[in-house]
Short mmCIF file of C-alpha atoms (C1' of nucleotides) in Angstrom, two decimals:
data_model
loop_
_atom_site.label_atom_id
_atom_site.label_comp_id
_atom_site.label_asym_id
_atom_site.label_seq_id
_atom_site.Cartn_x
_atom_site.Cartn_y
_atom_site.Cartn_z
CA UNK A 134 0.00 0.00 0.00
CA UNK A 135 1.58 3.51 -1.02
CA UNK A 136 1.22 6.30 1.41
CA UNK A 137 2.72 9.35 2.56
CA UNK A 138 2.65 11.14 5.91
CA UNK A 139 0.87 14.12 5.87
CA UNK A 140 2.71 17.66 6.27
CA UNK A 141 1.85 21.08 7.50
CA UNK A 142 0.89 21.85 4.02
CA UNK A 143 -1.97 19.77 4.02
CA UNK A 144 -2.99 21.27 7.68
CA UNK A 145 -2.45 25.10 6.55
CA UNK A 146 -6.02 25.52 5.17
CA UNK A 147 -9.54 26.29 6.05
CA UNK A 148 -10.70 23.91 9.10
CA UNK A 149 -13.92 22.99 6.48
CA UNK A 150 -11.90 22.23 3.80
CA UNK A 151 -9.36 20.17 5.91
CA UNK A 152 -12.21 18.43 7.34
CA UNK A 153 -13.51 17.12 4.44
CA UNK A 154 -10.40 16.27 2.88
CA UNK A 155 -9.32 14.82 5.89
CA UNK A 156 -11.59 11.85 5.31
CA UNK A 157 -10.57 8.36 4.53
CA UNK A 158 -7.00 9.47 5.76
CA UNK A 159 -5.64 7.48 8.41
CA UNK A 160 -4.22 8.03 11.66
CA UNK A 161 -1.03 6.26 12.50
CA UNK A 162 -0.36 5.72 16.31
CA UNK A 163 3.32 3.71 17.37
CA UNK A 164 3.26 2.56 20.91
CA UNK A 165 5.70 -0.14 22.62
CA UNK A 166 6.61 -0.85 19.44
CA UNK A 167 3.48 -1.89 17.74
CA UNK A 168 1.72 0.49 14.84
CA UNK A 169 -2.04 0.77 14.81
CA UNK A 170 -3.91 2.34 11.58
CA UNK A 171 -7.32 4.04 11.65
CA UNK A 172 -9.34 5.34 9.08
CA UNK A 173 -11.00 8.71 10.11
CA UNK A 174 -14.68 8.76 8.81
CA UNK A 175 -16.29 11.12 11.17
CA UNK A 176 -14.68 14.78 11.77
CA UNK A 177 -15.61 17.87 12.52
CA UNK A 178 -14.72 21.76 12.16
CA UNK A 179 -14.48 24.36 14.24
CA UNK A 180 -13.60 27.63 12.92
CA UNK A 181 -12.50 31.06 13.93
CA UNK A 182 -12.93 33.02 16.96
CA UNK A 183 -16.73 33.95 15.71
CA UNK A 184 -17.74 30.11 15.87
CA UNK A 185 -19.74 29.73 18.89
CA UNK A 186 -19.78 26.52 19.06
CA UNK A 187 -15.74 26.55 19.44
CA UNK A 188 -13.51 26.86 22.23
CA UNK A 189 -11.96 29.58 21.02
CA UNK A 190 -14.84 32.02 20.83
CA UNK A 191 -14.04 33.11 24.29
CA UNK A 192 -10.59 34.51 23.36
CA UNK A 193 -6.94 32.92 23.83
CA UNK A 194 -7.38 30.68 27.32
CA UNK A 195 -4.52 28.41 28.46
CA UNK A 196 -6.78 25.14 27.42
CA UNK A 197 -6.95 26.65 24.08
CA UNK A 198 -3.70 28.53 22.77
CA UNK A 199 -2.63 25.52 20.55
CA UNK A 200 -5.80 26.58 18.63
CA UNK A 201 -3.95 29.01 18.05
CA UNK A 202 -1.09 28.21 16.75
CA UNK A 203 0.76 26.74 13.66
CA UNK A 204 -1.40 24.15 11.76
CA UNK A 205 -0.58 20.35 12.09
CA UNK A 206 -0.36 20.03 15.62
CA UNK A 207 -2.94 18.35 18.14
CA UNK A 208 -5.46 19.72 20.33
CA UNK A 209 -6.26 17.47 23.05
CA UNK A 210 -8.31 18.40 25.86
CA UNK A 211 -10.12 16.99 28.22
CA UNK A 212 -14.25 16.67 28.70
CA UNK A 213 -17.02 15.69 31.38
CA UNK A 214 -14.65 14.61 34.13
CA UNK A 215 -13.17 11.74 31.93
CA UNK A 216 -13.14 11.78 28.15
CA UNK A 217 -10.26 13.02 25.66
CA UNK A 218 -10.94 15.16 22.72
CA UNK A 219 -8.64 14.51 19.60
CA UNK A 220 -8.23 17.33 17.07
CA UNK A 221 -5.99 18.23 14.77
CA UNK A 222 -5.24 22.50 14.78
CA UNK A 223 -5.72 23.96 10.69
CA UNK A 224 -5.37 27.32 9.25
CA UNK A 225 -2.77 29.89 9.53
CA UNK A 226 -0.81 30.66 13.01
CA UNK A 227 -3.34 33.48 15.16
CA UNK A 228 -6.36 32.20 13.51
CA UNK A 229 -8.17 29.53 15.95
CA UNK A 230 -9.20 26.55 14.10
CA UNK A 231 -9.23 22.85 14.16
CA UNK A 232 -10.84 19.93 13.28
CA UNK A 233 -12.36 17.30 15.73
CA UNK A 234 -11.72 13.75 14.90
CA UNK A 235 -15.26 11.65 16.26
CA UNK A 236 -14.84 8.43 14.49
CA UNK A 237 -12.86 5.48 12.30
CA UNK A 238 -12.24 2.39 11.94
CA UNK A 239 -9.75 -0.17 12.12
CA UNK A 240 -9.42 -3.43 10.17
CA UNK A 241 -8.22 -6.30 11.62
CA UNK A 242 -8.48 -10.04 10.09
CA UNK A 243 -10.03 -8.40 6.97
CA UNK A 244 -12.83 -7.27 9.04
CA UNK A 245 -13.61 -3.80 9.48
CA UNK A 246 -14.39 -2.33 13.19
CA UNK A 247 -16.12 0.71 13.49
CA UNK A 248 -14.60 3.05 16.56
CA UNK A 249 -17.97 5.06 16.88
CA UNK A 250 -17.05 8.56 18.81
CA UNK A 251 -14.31 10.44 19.65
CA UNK A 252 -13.78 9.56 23.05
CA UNK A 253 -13.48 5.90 22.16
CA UNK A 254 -11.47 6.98 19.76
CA UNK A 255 -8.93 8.60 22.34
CA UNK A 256 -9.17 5.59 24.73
CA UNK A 257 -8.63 3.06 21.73
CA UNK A 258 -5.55 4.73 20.81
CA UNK A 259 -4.46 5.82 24.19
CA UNK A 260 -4.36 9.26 23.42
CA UNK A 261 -4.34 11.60 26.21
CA UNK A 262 -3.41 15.48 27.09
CA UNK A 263 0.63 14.57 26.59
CA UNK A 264 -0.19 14.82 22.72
CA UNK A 265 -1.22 18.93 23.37
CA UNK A 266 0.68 20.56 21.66
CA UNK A 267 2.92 18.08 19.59
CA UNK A 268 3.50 18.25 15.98
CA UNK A 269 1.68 15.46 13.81
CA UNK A 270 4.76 13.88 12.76
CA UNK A 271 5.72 9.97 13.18
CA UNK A 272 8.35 11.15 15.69
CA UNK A 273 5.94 11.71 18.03
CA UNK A 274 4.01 8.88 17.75
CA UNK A 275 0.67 9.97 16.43
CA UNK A 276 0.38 11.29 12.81
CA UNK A 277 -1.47 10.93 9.28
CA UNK A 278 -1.33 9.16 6.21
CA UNK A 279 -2.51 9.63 3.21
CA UNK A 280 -4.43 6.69 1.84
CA UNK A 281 -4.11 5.20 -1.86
CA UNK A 282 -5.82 2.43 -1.09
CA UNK A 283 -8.94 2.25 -3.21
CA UNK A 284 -11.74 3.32 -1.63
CA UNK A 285 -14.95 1.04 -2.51
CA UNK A 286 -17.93 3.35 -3.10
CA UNK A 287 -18.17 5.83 -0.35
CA UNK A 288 -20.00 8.40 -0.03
CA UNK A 289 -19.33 12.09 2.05
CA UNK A 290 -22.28 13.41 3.61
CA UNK A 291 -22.67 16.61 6.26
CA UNK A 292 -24.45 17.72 8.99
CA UNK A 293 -24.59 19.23 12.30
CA UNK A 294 -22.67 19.38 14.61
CA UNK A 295 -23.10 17.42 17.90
CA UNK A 296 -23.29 18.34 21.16
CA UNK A 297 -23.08 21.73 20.62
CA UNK A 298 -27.07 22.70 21.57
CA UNK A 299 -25.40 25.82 23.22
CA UNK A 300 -24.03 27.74 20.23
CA UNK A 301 -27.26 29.26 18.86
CA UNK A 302 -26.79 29.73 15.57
CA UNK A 303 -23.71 28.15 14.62
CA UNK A 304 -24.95 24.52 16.46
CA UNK A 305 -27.03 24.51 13.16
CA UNK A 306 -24.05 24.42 10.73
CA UNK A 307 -22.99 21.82 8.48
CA UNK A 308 -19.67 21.51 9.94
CA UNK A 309 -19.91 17.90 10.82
CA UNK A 310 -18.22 15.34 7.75
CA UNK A 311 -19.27 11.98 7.44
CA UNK A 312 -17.94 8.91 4.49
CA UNK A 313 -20.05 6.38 4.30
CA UNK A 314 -20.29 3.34 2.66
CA UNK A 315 -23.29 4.25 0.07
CA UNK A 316 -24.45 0.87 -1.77
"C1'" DA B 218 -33.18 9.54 30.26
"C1'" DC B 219 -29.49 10.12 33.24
"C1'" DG B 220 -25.36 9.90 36.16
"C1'" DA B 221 -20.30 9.66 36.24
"C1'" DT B 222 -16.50 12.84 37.11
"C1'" DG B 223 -13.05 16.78 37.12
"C1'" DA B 224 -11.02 20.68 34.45
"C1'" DT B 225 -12.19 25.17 32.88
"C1'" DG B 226 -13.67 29.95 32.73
"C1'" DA B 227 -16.23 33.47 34.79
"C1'" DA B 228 -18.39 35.41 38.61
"C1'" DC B 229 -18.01 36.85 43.23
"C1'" DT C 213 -13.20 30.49 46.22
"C1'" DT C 214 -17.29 28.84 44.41
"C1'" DC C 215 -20.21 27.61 40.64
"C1'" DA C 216 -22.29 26.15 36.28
"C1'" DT C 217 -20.93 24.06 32.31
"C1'" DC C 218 -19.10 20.70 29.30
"C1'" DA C 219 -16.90 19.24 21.18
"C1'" DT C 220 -19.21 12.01 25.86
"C1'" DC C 221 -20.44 7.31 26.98
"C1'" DG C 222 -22.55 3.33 29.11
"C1'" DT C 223 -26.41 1.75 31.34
"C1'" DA C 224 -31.44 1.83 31.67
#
DNA sequence: ACGATGATGAAC
DNA sequence: TTCATCATCGTA
């Protein structure tokens, strides 16, 4: 299978058009010497200080400076007492964007498992706040892939986002990317 | 439908 | 220093 690790290039654009490029891509994670692939399927956006639905549309806090920052790295924070949020930041360095990453899956003996929400997601790839702030790159354990493996018929559809009742307006958006398997 | 569970941001 | 809230999930 020919890949390609992802670069900053690829993370240096809008966080919609990241997010929806960003699907079928997989996410490589090395641990104790073992390499596990997922497919991303579900993702979401979250862009620019006026987004109400994002954390950044209170201003620069500590929890969310790598927002921030330069594209490419991860945002991981932590939710409801005891879930980790995986996201990837996007867009140029002062504008605060990123894209959440809610679900893959993984095959294993030719059989595909879903890894419905991102949360699972996190836990499944034991991801946790040490990844704030690092770089997507292979040297630190957790990065991207390109994929050129051919993709059966899938299909990208969007929506809103979820759990985000609070944001008014911008809860409405069609920010949320899904690839499904269309038949 | 709801509780678990603790960091975060804003109010006091 | 207190308080409401929260980019969720498993159990019911």
């Amino acid at each position: 299978m020919q890949r390609r690790k992802l670069t900053k290039k690829f993370f240096n654009r809008r966080a919609l058009v990241v997010a929806r490029d960003i699907l079928g891509k997989i996410i490589v994670r090395r641990l104790n010497g073992k390499t596990v692939s997922v497919m991303i399927i579900e993702v979401e956006a979250y862009d620019g200080p006026s987004d109400r639905a994002s954390h950044a549309h209170v201003g620069k806090t500590k929890r969310n400076e790598i927002m921030f920052g330069e594209a490419g790295r991860w945002y991981v924070y932590f939710v409801y007492g005891m879930h980790w949020m995986l996201n990837i930041v996007t867009s140029k360095k002062g504008y605060p964007a990123a894209v959440l990453i809610r679900a893959g899956v993984v095959t294993r003996h030719g059989k595909e498992i879903p890894i419905n929400g991102p949360a699972k997601l996190t836990k499944f790839l034991k991801i946790d706040k040490k990844f704030n702030g690092l770089p997507a790159i292979s040297k630190t354990g957790l990065w991207l892939e390109d994929s050129k493996s051919l993709m059966p018929s899938y299909r990208i559809t969007r929506g809103k986002r979820i759990g985000v009742e609070y944001a008014g307006a911008w809860a409405k958006k069609p920010y949320n990317f899904r690839m499904t398997k269309s038949e």
